[in-house]
Amino acid sequence: MTCSAKGLRRLSVIRSLVILLSVLCQVAFPGMECIFQGSIISHAESAAPTRTDWRAMDAQTDENSWPMLAANPERTSWTPEEVRGRLKPVWYRPIEPYINPKTQVIAANGLLYISTAGGLYALDAENGDVAWVYPTELPLGHSPTVVGNILYVGGYDRKIYAINAVPDLSTLPRQQGYRINNQTIWVFDEAEAGFETNPLVVDGRLYAGNRDGHLYALNAATGELLWKFKTDGPILFSCAYKDGVLYFASNDSHAYAVSTDGRLIWKSAKLPGAGFHAYWPVIYTNPQTKRTYVVLGGSENYSDDNNSSGIGVGSLGNSLDNSALYVDSTGARLPDGALVGAVGTEPGDWAAQTVTIDASRIAQYLESNTGSDDNDSSNGLNKPWRRTYFVLDALTGHEFTFDSDGDGKPEYAPIAWLGTHSGNRYPAVIGSDGILYQANSYIANQYIPRGGISGWKFGTQFISRVHDGNYGAVDEPLAYSAGGNLIYWSLCCDREAGGYDITIPYGTGGRYWEYWDYNLGTLCPGLAGDCSAYGGQNGVYGAHGTVNPPIPYRGRLYKIASNAVIALGPEGGAVALGMVPTIDTQDKAEPIPAAHLKQLLAEEIQKMIDAGHLRPGYYSSVLGEWHLAGANWNFLTHYFHNPGETFYTLARAIPHLPWTLQQKAKDYLQQEYESYSQYNHIGWKNGAAREILDAPPEVQA
């Protein structure tokens, strides 16, 4: 149900009366908690919250909650909560509808909120009981955000929902044996595509990027559209916020800073890679200079169709990073386990005697080719287009550089690629010491380099050695979060998870512990222990691309793994809870009007006509492209490489175009047929690019 304007006015009157009673109570009985604060006020605030009320409520009810993606509006992934020691599964609860591995457990109000392909599931954080379900017909796009008593979440049905996050359970109806949260406050349904981002709620406004390329700003109390800001690509990166400015990235390969009233402050230069998916920017303020930066984890734009090319990112025994970073002065490969640079104890904001690595080799590899084309692949020494870690000045949007060797050529952060075969690298977190921590490649291996989490002494070539244990291959993404002086981490495919204390230097006892090590299926019978093949080898739930970390809350860690929620604590027990099924819903998504789809179709075909002949395209998206390639050159990750695909698709589209465009499309089709009908693969040499992304020089070649 939707809250009416009359209802909002009534709640506003109630709120005023309650506040007056609360003030009188505090005056009459100083130091005592007023009974009105815990009952009526929380209900009234859920309808019309304000900045002061929200912040007070958050602090009062759940100081160390994890109420949104990456914990806070600056997306630092840090809370004060420390959960130390070799924790063990306390309980685990599988959920039937698919949980996208990019989503995080959201924890507040004593509940765990989980976004799925079948709606939102709320579990009791203590025992894993299902508090309620909010079913949806289409998948939710990302984790929800909880502010006080209101939960906000968007979905592929083009809607954003505001619902009661802590309803009175006794009032909820039941369906299929589970309580159904029917307390919808409002629904926004004016977007043209799905929401795949985590809503950011600040000062009574909600901000969420959409696949239609717009950043939407809504009144968080009513769902009213305040403004929308257009980019030239889908927005899949959740936005961050600091001091009245929203920061986000679009799949047009640009980052943006937009004011809270919708004004563009800056648009970055075009950034290399395959766009920005799933994750978020991190707002970092340098402790020394007090200057603020926007840190983004990028991606790689390499087609992975055939490893014989030597440049597929899935096999880093290649001619790119491995041969540049892990060779000696003669060009010979470094032995397994050798580090990318000399070890020392470079002083910094990290703990005294922290073990550091001189990562000059990474900095030089990514160094800008000043005086020449930075996309000139003939220069084998510097490949700045290979950088996937971007540090932008929050005031200007200019990319931060430094010059550690004094050669006059700008250097970028010494952070090498660590991530799966495609998609974005996991974002940085900010530790209690003010250091940026992120996954990095810094250990040689003859087959594929190894790496882990490292700190970075900002503006220098030095990184800290942090990660213990079994160092992962650089195509195995890590997820991590921070609490107090600890960092919690997990390796892709639910293979490993653990934590360590960043105040204790690497190599010192007592700093590191693991929660599981390729034995999750043993600790939690019924769950997969490797590659998250939930349901057996032919199960559909995998997690080798996007990943999510353990998050700390109320003395435990919580993790989404193998399409289940796992609670970790010192007491253990590993209680297996029953699978929660998909709940049917009568709330059906409205189809997009045919007239609007025809308009979008006409716009895209006009772009084709304007561009002329188009070369094939490829989309670097998930691990699957590596497996789809094979040795038979079937080009399953290329699209429109066979000209027949263009002929057929365009012929099918022509009847749906405006009559003024139909003849132009027929002429284009005739020209393409005359020029390319004799081919079954048109190659990449000629034609305009189909993607907005820039292909790296090696791919161009």
XYZ file of C-alpha atoms in Angstrom, residues 68-693:
626
model
C 24.056 0.464 3.314
C 26.514 -0.774 0.745
C 30.071 -0.144 2.042
C 28.660 0.972 5.416
C 28.376 4.757 4.957
C 27.807 7.530 2.375
C 31.556 7.911 1.761
C 31.654 4.161 1.015
C 34.727 3.548 3.172
C 33.563 0.039 4.235
C 34.585 0.797 7.826
C 32.705 0.713 11.129
C 34.055 0.763 14.709
C 32.962 -2.858 15.230
C 35.789 -5.343 15.907
C 35.100 -9.074 15.863
C 38.372 -10.819 16.660
C 39.578 -14.362 16.525
C 39.150 -17.574 14.592
C 35.393 -17.413 14.183
C 33.256 -20.389 13.236
C 29.853 -20.708 11.587
C 27.094 -20.247 14.169
C 24.218 -20.779 11.746
C 23.629 -20.690 8.006
C 20.437 -20.110 6.089
C 20.138 -20.905 2.347
C 17.643 -18.875 0.320
C 16.045 -20.225 -2.843
C 15.895 -17.130 -5.103
C 19.269 -16.147 -6.513
C 21.409 -13.756 -4.454
C 23.721 -11.811 -6.739
C 27.238 -12.143 -5.218
C 27.794 -8.388 -5.598
C 25.204 -7.690 -2.884
C 26.184 -7.306 0.753
C 24.437 -8.262 3.947
C 22.802 -5.088 5.280
C 22.550 -5.148 9.061
C 20.494 -2.824 11.255
C 17.685 -2.973 13.790
C 18.783 -6.462 14.833
C 17.932 -7.743 11.356
C 19.860 -8.826 8.260
C 18.378 -7.544 5.015
C 19.148 -9.622 1.901
C 18.297 -8.617 -1.673
C 17.439 -11.526 -3.970
C 15.960 -12.258 -7.373
C 12.637 -12.824 -5.626
C 12.481 -9.831 -3.307
C 13.878 -8.829 0.070
C 14.382 -11.289 2.953
C 14.804 -10.084 6.549
C 16.468 -12.494 8.988
C 16.925 -12.236 12.738
C 20.648 -11.515 13.214
C 20.785 -13.577 16.379
C 19.332 -16.880 15.248
C 18.656 -16.638 11.498
C 14.890 -16.868 11.856
C 12.967 -15.357 8.949
C 11.369 -12.168 10.266
C 9.537 -11.353 7.044
C 9.725 -11.376 3.241
C 8.977 -8.556 0.802
C 8.435 -10.463 -2.462
C 8.917 -8.902 -5.902
C 8.265 -10.320 -9.358
C 11.606 -9.224 -10.827
C 15.038 -9.282 -9.159
C 16.160 -6.514 -6.870
C 19.121 -4.688 -8.376
C 21.400 -4.328 -5.363
C 21.576 -4.216 -1.582
C 19.013 -2.075 0.255
C 19.705 0.977 2.412
C 18.205 1.273 5.890
C 17.685 4.667 7.506
C 16.022 4.409 10.893
C 12.791 2.525 10.354
C 12.689 2.833 6.559
C 14.281 0.536 4.017
C 14.940 1.657 0.423
C 15.705 -0.717 -2.444
C 15.540 -0.632 -6.240
C 14.925 -3.369 -8.763
C 14.906 -4.477 -12.366
C 11.189 -3.659 -12.484
C 12.272 0.002 -12.811
C 11.016 0.782 -9.311
C 12.425 2.030 -6.025
C 10.570 0.880 -2.936
C 10.394 2.503 0.493
C 9.067 0.050 3.066
C 8.827 -0.252 6.819
C 12.120 -1.852 7.893
C 10.850 -2.903 11.334
C 7.137 -3.646 11.063
C 5.144 -5.037 13.942
C 5.413 -8.744 13.152
C 2.058 -9.511 14.758
C 0.294 -7.389 12.130
C 1.855 -9.017 9.065
C -0.129 -11.488 6.949
C 1.301 -14.935 6.191
C 1.867 -16.647 2.879
C 3.481 -20.042 2.315
C 4.164 -20.070 6.054
C 6.156 -16.802 6.141
C 5.255 -13.285 7.255
C 4.847 -10.899 4.332
C 5.880 -7.286 4.850
C 3.014 -5.402 3.225
C 3.909 -2.026 4.743
C 4.975 -0.116 1.648
C 5.427 3.601 2.281
C 5.871 4.634 -1.355
C 6.954 3.320 -4.760
C 8.780 5.336 -7.416
C 8.101 3.981 -10.920
C 9.109 6.721 -13.368
C 12.474 5.335 -14.502
C 12.951 3.935 -18.008
C 15.091 0.961 -16.955
C 16.074 -1.073 -13.929
C 17.881 0.124 -10.831
C 21.091 -1.832 -10.302
C 22.583 0.449 -7.647
C 22.324 0.818 -3.892
C 20.189 3.848 -2.952
C 22.118 6.570 -1.140
C 19.991 8.488 1.375
C 21.336 11.741 2.794
C 19.562 14.722 4.353
C 16.066 13.585 3.375
C 16.929 12.810 -0.243
C 17.520 9.536 -2.054
C 19.973 9.209 -4.947
C 20.201 6.186 -7.235
C 21.751 5.587 -10.642
C 19.750 3.723 -13.257
C 20.450 1.586 -16.296
C 18.742 4.271 -18.402
C 21.793 6.482 -17.803
C 20.211 8.864 -15.296
C 21.036 9.595 -11.679
C 17.681 10.062 -9.936
C 17.087 12.273 -6.898
C 13.907 11.630 -4.887
C 12.290 13.023 -1.790
C 13.037 10.215 0.654
C 9.823 10.809 2.600
C 7.397 10.822 -0.347
C 9.209 9.310 -3.357
C 8.638 12.473 -5.371
C 11.103 12.999 -8.235
C 13.240 16.077 -7.524
C 15.568 15.896 -10.531
C 17.490 13.513 -12.750
C 20.938 13.891 -14.295
C 21.764 12.253 -17.638
C 24.980 10.501 -18.654
C 25.795 8.661 -21.881
C 25.811 5.154 -20.435
C 24.067 2.935 -17.889
C 24.860 3.812 -14.270
C 25.715 0.607 -12.415
C 28.099 2.176 -9.876
C 26.390 3.238 -6.651
C 27.146 6.847 -5.804
C 29.143 8.149 -2.837
C 28.642 11.432 -0.988
C 30.636 14.022 0.909
C 30.030 17.689 1.753
C 27.078 18.269 -0.553
C 28.512 16.473 -3.582
C 27.573 13.131 -5.158
C 30.288 11.101 -6.876
C 29.625 8.223 -9.257
C 30.759 6.638 -12.507
C 28.808 5.761 -15.627
C 29.396 3.111 -18.255
C 30.267 5.916 -20.630
C 33.671 5.534 -18.906
C 33.496 8.884 -17.147
C 33.259 9.721 -13.457
C 31.002 12.566 -12.315
C 30.611 14.977 -9.442
C 27.087 16.379 -9.157
C 25.674 18.692 -6.512
C 22.677 17.639 -4.462
C 20.510 19.989 -6.539
C 21.516 18.259 -9.770
C 24.227 20.599 -11.111
C 27.300 19.138 -12.802
C 30.450 20.102 -10.896
C 32.880 18.115 -13.036
C 33.074 15.266 -15.507
C 36.332 13.332 -15.587
C 38.390 12.555 -18.635
C 37.470 9.271 -20.291
C 38.933 6.463 -18.210
C 40.341 3.232 -19.686
C 38.718 -0.144 -19.248
C 35.358 -1.778 -19.804
C 33.241 0.575 -17.725
C 32.058 0.547 -14.143
C 29.854 -2.233 -12.829
C 28.465 -3.439 -9.518
C 30.606 -1.477 -7.047
C 31.117 2.131 -5.889
C 33.594 5.030 -5.531
C 35.405 5.540 -2.230
C 35.870 9.028 -0.764
C 39.351 9.338 0.700
C 40.746 12.331 2.606
C 44.518 12.331 2.885
C 45.448 12.597 6.597
C 48.494 14.743 5.806
C 47.196 17.234 3.229
C 43.494 17.044 4.171
C 42.735 16.999 0.451
C 39.882 14.748 -0.658
C 39.975 12.251 -3.513
C 37.537 9.937 -5.266
C 38.967 6.426 -5.688
C 37.454 4.117 -8.291
C 38.194 0.489 -9.071
C 38.271 0.052 -12.829
C 38.055 -2.870 -15.238
C 39.824 -4.431 -18.205
C 38.603 -4.217 -21.782
C 40.202 -7.296 -23.318
C 38.312 -9.879 -25.332
C 39.130 -13.255 -23.838
C 38.182 -15.387 -26.802
C 41.422 -17.205 -27.356
C 44.318 -17.444 -24.954
C 46.739 -18.043 -27.816
C 46.610 -14.282 -28.401
C 48.618 -13.883 -25.203
C 46.572 -10.919 -24.019
C 43.487 -12.562 -22.570
C 43.188 -11.299 -19.015
C 42.179 -14.721 -17.789
C 45.607 -16.212 -18.445
C 48.199 -13.838 -17.101
C 51.101 -15.946 -18.270
C 50.988 -13.350 -21.033
C 52.927 -10.546 -22.646
C 51.359 -7.883 -20.446
C 51.552 -7.557 -16.633
C 53.397 -10.769 -15.898
C 56.309 -10.188 -18.249
C 56.571 -6.531 -17.261
C 56.408 -6.858 -13.484
C 58.006 -10.214 -12.738
C 61.245 -10.299 -14.702
C 64.819 -9.372 -13.789
C 67.127 -6.968 -15.642
C 67.936 -9.667 -18.215
C 64.289 -10.384 -18.954
C 64.290 -13.723 -17.122
C 61.225 -14.625 -15.075
C 61.495 -14.130 -11.332
C 61.214 -17.312 -9.232
C 57.937 -18.220 -7.597
C 57.328 -16.173 -4.462
C 59.606 -13.276 -5.440
C 58.135 -9.882 -4.656
C 57.646 -7.101 -7.177
C 60.188 -4.920 -5.331
C 62.541 -4.582 -2.395
C 61.246 -5.144 1.139
C 61.684 -2.525 3.866
C 59.858 -0.710 6.641
C 58.927 2.580 4.979
C 57.398 4.888 7.622
C 53.857 6.049 7.076
C 50.478 6.412 8.744
C 50.451 2.660 9.176
C 51.802 0.958 12.316
C 55.508 1.317 13.108
C 57.703 -1.407 11.554
C 55.037 -2.277 8.998
C 56.620 -4.406 6.263
C 56.612 -2.517 2.970
C 57.437 -3.198 -0.672
C 58.952 -0.722 -3.089
C 56.450 -1.054 -5.938
C 58.365 1.237 -8.327
C 58.140 -1.445 -10.988
C 54.330 -1.145 -10.976
C 54.495 2.652 -10.931
C 56.891 2.670 -13.904
C 54.808 0.132 -15.806
C 51.733 2.376 -15.495
C 53.710 5.599 -15.985
C 52.334 8.043 -18.543
C 54.176 8.250 -21.858
C 54.589 12.007 -21.657
C 55.387 13.505 -25.038
C 53.848 10.615 -26.945
C 50.480 9.003 -27.450
C 49.557 7.194 -24.236
C 47.815 4.626 -26.415
C 50.954 3.902 -28.427
C 51.516 0.165 -27.973
C 54.958 0.394 -29.583
C 56.292 1.606 -26.246
C 56.798 -1.654 -24.392
C 57.943 -0.046 -21.147
C 54.945 2.043 -20.121
C 51.325 0.982 -20.475
C 49.237 3.623 -18.692
C 46.092 2.265 -20.318
C 46.579 -0.841 -18.157
C 45.762 1.069 -14.969
C 42.555 -0.034 -13.278
C 42.769 2.054 -10.108
C 41.807 5.701 -10.500
C 42.374 8.465 -7.949
C 40.545 11.677 -8.876
C 40.769 15.029 -7.146
C 37.359 15.598 -5.549
C 37.449 19.311 -6.399
C 38.404 19.075 -10.068
C 38.025 15.488 -11.256
C 41.634 15.483 -12.482
C 43.477 12.212 -12.016
C 46.084 12.278 -9.269
C 49.677 11.553 -10.322
C 53.131 11.824 -8.778
C 56.728 11.438 -9.974
C 58.737 9.206 -7.654
C 61.787 8.873 -9.919
C 61.965 12.513 -11.013
C 61.916 11.777 -14.757
C 59.156 14.292 -15.432
C 56.633 11.589 -16.383
C 53.493 11.303 -14.255
C 52.994 8.074 -12.332
C 49.740 6.611 -11.117
C 48.955 4.581 -8.011
C 51.173 1.451 -7.907
C 48.195 -0.894 -7.881
C 48.273 -3.716 -10.445
C 45.275 -5.689 -11.656
C 43.776 -8.221 -9.271
C 40.362 -9.441 -10.252
C 38.597 -12.011 -12.312
C 38.751 -12.378 -16.079
C 36.502 -9.364 -16.512
C 34.371 -6.902 -14.576
C 35.613 -4.390 -12.016
C 38.263 -4.811 -9.376
C 36.927 -4.660 -5.822
C 36.944 -1.135 -4.321
C 39.373 0.092 -1.701
C 38.553 0.276 1.998
C 39.908 2.844 4.453
C 41.428 1.428 7.625
C 41.432 2.934 11.097
C 44.893 4.313 10.294
C 43.560 6.361 7.370
C 45.354 4.150 4.827
C 43.767 2.991 1.572
C 43.748 -0.806 1.434
C 43.072 -2.649 -1.810
C 43.778 -5.895 -3.642
C 47.072 -5.840 -5.522
C 49.395 -8.112 -7.489
C 52.923 -8.208 -6.076
C 54.145 -11.862 -5.968
C 55.718 -13.744 -8.890
C 54.526 -17.143 -10.036
C 55.469 -19.047 -13.166
C 51.864 -19.867 -13.984
C 49.993 -16.807 -12.805
C 51.083 -14.023 -10.420
C 49.818 -13.943 -6.855
C 48.590 -11.138 -4.691
C 46.509 -9.980 -1.794
C 45.455 -6.865 0.083
C 48.052 -4.141 0.458
C 48.066 -0.655 1.919
C 49.320 2.287 -0.125
C 51.403 5.173 1.187
C 49.509 7.794 -0.758
C 51.498 9.635 -3.413
C 54.487 7.265 -3.274
C 55.633 3.981 -4.782
C 55.410 2.155 -1.442
C 52.811 -0.444 -0.522
C 52.494 -2.385 2.724
C 52.488 -6.137 2.971
C 49.279 -7.025 4.751
C 47.761 -10.226 3.478
C 48.744 -13.513 5.139
C 47.857 -17.075 4.308
C 47.461 -18.675 0.910
C 47.993 -15.836 -1.541
C 45.460 -16.012 -4.329
C 46.058 -15.940 -8.057
C 45.465 -12.498 -9.513
C 42.372 -13.696 -11.380
C 40.698 -14.671 -8.093
C 38.991 -11.546 -6.733
C 39.020 -10.650 -3.057
C 36.318 -8.854 -1.104
C 37.099 -7.060 2.154
C 35.661 -4.781 4.814
C 37.070 -3.037 7.876
C 36.032 -2.789 11.509
C 38.048 -1.025 14.174
C 41.677 -2.071 13.621
C 40.705 -5.190 11.693
C 40.238 -6.086 8.055
C 37.949 -8.986 7.163
C 38.369 -10.656 3.782
C 37.065 -13.480 1.640
C 38.340 -15.069 -1.550
C 36.152 -15.641 -4.573
C 34.145 -18.842 -4.939
C 33.814 -19.049 -1.142
C 37.242 -20.686 -1.043
C 38.770 -18.848 1.914
C 37.933 -16.163 4.446
C 39.793 -14.597 7.352
C 40.897 -11.437 9.091
C 43.907 -9.604 10.483
C 44.884 -6.695 12.690
C 46.518 -3.862 10.729
C 48.165 -2.473 13.873
C 50.399 -5.563 14.094
C 53.092 -5.709 11.379
C 53.231 -8.562 8.882
C 55.222 -11.518 10.207
C 54.306 -10.865 13.835
C 52.332 -13.522 15.693
C 48.715 -13.031 16.684
C 47.778 -10.740 13.813
C 46.024 -13.182 11.497
C 43.306 -15.857 11.563
C 41.157 -17.756 9.069
C 37.476 -18.665 9.198
C 37.598 -21.306 6.484
C 40.166 -22.588 4.001
C 38.648 -24.578 1.128
C 36.472 -26.365 3.695
C 33.265 -24.335 3.802
C 31.313 -27.360 2.586
C 32.652 -29.338 5.561
C 31.939 -26.612 8.104
C 28.471 -26.014 6.657
C 27.222 -29.316 5.212
C 25.046 -28.724 2.174
C 26.872 -25.598 1.066
C 29.526 -25.661 -1.629
C 33.126 -25.307 -0.533
C 34.549 -24.045 -3.814
C 33.164 -21.977 -6.680
C 29.768 -21.693 -5.013
C 28.184 -24.348 -7.191
C 25.136 -24.381 -4.955
C 23.058 -27.419 -5.790
C 26.064 -29.477 -6.877
C 28.368 -29.196 -9.854
C 25.432 -28.324 -12.094
C 24.068 -25.758 -9.665
C 23.263 -22.315 -11.017
C 24.677 -20.147 -8.258
C 28.298 -19.181 -8.956
C 30.570 -16.427 -7.660
C 33.840 -16.000 -9.526
C 33.101 -12.493 -10.767
C 31.566 -10.029 -8.341
C 32.153 -10.765 -4.664
C 30.982 -9.617 -1.240
C 32.888 -9.430 2.084
C 32.099 -10.505 5.634
C 30.499 -7.570 7.447
C 30.740 -7.000 11.233
C 27.626 -6.500 13.335
C 26.875 -7.009 17.024
C 29.827 -9.253 17.793
C 29.527 -11.447 14.707
C 30.419 -11.468 11.032
C 27.830 -12.100 8.343
C 28.552 -13.266 4.816
C 26.608 -14.198 1.695
C 28.114 -17.415 0.341
C 26.747 -20.259 -1.766
C 23.390 -18.471 -1.962
C 23.099 -18.578 1.806
C 23.622 -16.207 4.717
C 26.301 -17.383 7.148
C 26.724 -16.048 10.702
C 30.240 -16.364 12.152
C 30.981 -16.122 15.862
C 33.331 -17.469 18.531
C 30.763 -19.965 19.819
C 30.327 -21.902 16.564
C 27.617 -24.524 16.326
C 26.967 -24.430 12.568
C 23.209 -24.850 12.901
C 21.769 -25.691 9.473
C 18.543 -23.757 8.959
C 16.006 -24.704 6.326
C 15.990 -23.098 2.898
C 13.617 -20.150 2.553
C 11.576 -20.598 -0.635
C 10.616 -18.113 -3.311
C 7.404 -16.346 -2.270
C 4.774 -15.694 -4.934
C 3.681 -12.111 -5.477
C 0.675 -10.532 -7.139
C 2.495 -7.231 -7.616
C 3.376 -7.548 -11.295
C 5.822 -5.282 -13.111
C 4.265 -3.015 -15.714
C 5.496 -3.646 -19.277
C 7.242 -0.840 -21.139
C 4.839 0.693 -23.715
C 5.487 -0.490 -27.270
C 5.587 3.096 -28.538
C 8.480 3.893 -26.224
C 10.383 0.773 -27.302
C 9.904 1.767 -30.951
C 11.291 5.215 -30.180
C 14.398 3.690 -28.568
C 14.803 1.325 -31.527
C 14.642 4.229 -33.986
C 17.278 6.150 -32.031
C 19.702 3.205 -32.101
C 19.237 2.520 -35.815
C 19.758 6.188 -36.601
C 23.099 5.900 -34.780
C 24.016 2.947 -37.020
C 23.172 4.878 -40.161
C 25.153 7.894 -38.981
C 28.195 5.753 -38.112
C 28.308 3.775 -41.354
C 29.783 0.282 -41.364
C 30.239 -1.126 -37.870
C 32.922 -3.564 -36.832
C 32.009 -6.456 -34.486
C 31.690 -5.896 -30.768
C 32.593 -7.829 -27.658
C 31.504 -7.372 -24.094
C 33.870 -8.124 -21.241
C 31.356 -9.064 -18.614
C 31.759 -12.280 -16.631
C 34.047 -15.262 -16.193
C 31.945 -17.266 -18.626
C 33.494 -15.648 -21.695
C 36.724 -17.542 -21.077
C 34.884 -20.865 -21.136
C 32.821 -19.848 -24.173
C 35.927 -19.293 -26.274
C 37.422 -22.753 -26.511
C 39.911 -23.702 -29.195
C 37.488 -23.721 -32.116
C 37.262 -19.946 -32.580
C 33.484 -19.895 -32.348
C 33.437 -16.254 -31.242
C 30.619 -16.771 -28.746
C 31.484 -13.580 -26.902
C 31.558 -11.468 -30.067
C 28.359 -10.058 -31.440
C 27.533 -9.047 -35.019
C 30.819 -10.515 -36.262
C 28.827 -12.405 -38.906
C 27.296 -9.820 -41.279
C 24.223 -12.031 -41.578
C 23.362 -11.076 -38.000
C 23.159 -7.422 -39.036
C 21.141 -8.202 -42.179
C 18.604 -10.301 -40.315
C 18.231 -8.008 -37.303
C 17.877 -4.836 -39.363
C 15.359 -6.469 -41.718
C 13.247 -7.490 -38.716
C 13.448 -3.975 -37.269
C 12.474 -1.967 -40.373
C 8.666 -2.458 -40.103
C 8.734 -0.980 -36.593
C 10.513 2.239 -37.628
C 8.928 5.591 -38.517
C 8.289 5.732 -42.259
C 10.843 8.558 -42.638
C 13.552 6.243 -41.276
C 12.488 3.057 -43.056
C 13.957 4.004 -46.437
C 17.254 5.112 -44.867
C 17.474 1.778 -43.077
C 16.739 -0.104 -46.320
C 19.493 1.824 -48.120
C 21.917 1.047 -45.289
C 20.952 -2.621 -45.378
C 21.417 -2.806 -49.154
C 24.860 -1.193 -48.909
C 25.976 -3.575 -46.156
C 24.687 -6.577 -48.116
C 26.528 -5.576 -51.279
C 29.805 -5.039 -49.400
C 29.829 -7.904 -46.880
C 27.446 -10.698 -47.853
C 30.375 -12.831 -49.016
C 31.872 -12.996 -45.517
C 30.956 -15.060 -42.481
C 33.254 -13.056 -40.206
C 33.949 -9.425 -41.029
C 36.983 -8.911 -38.799
C 38.002 -5.894 -36.751
C 40.176 -3.844 -39.074
C 37.513 -1.559 -40.564
C 34.386 0.069 -39.260
C 33.153 2.235 -36.419
C 33.167 0.859 -32.897
C 29.851 -0.328 -31.515
C 30.858 0.376 -27.908
C 31.476 3.683 -26.221
C 34.510 2.054 -24.585
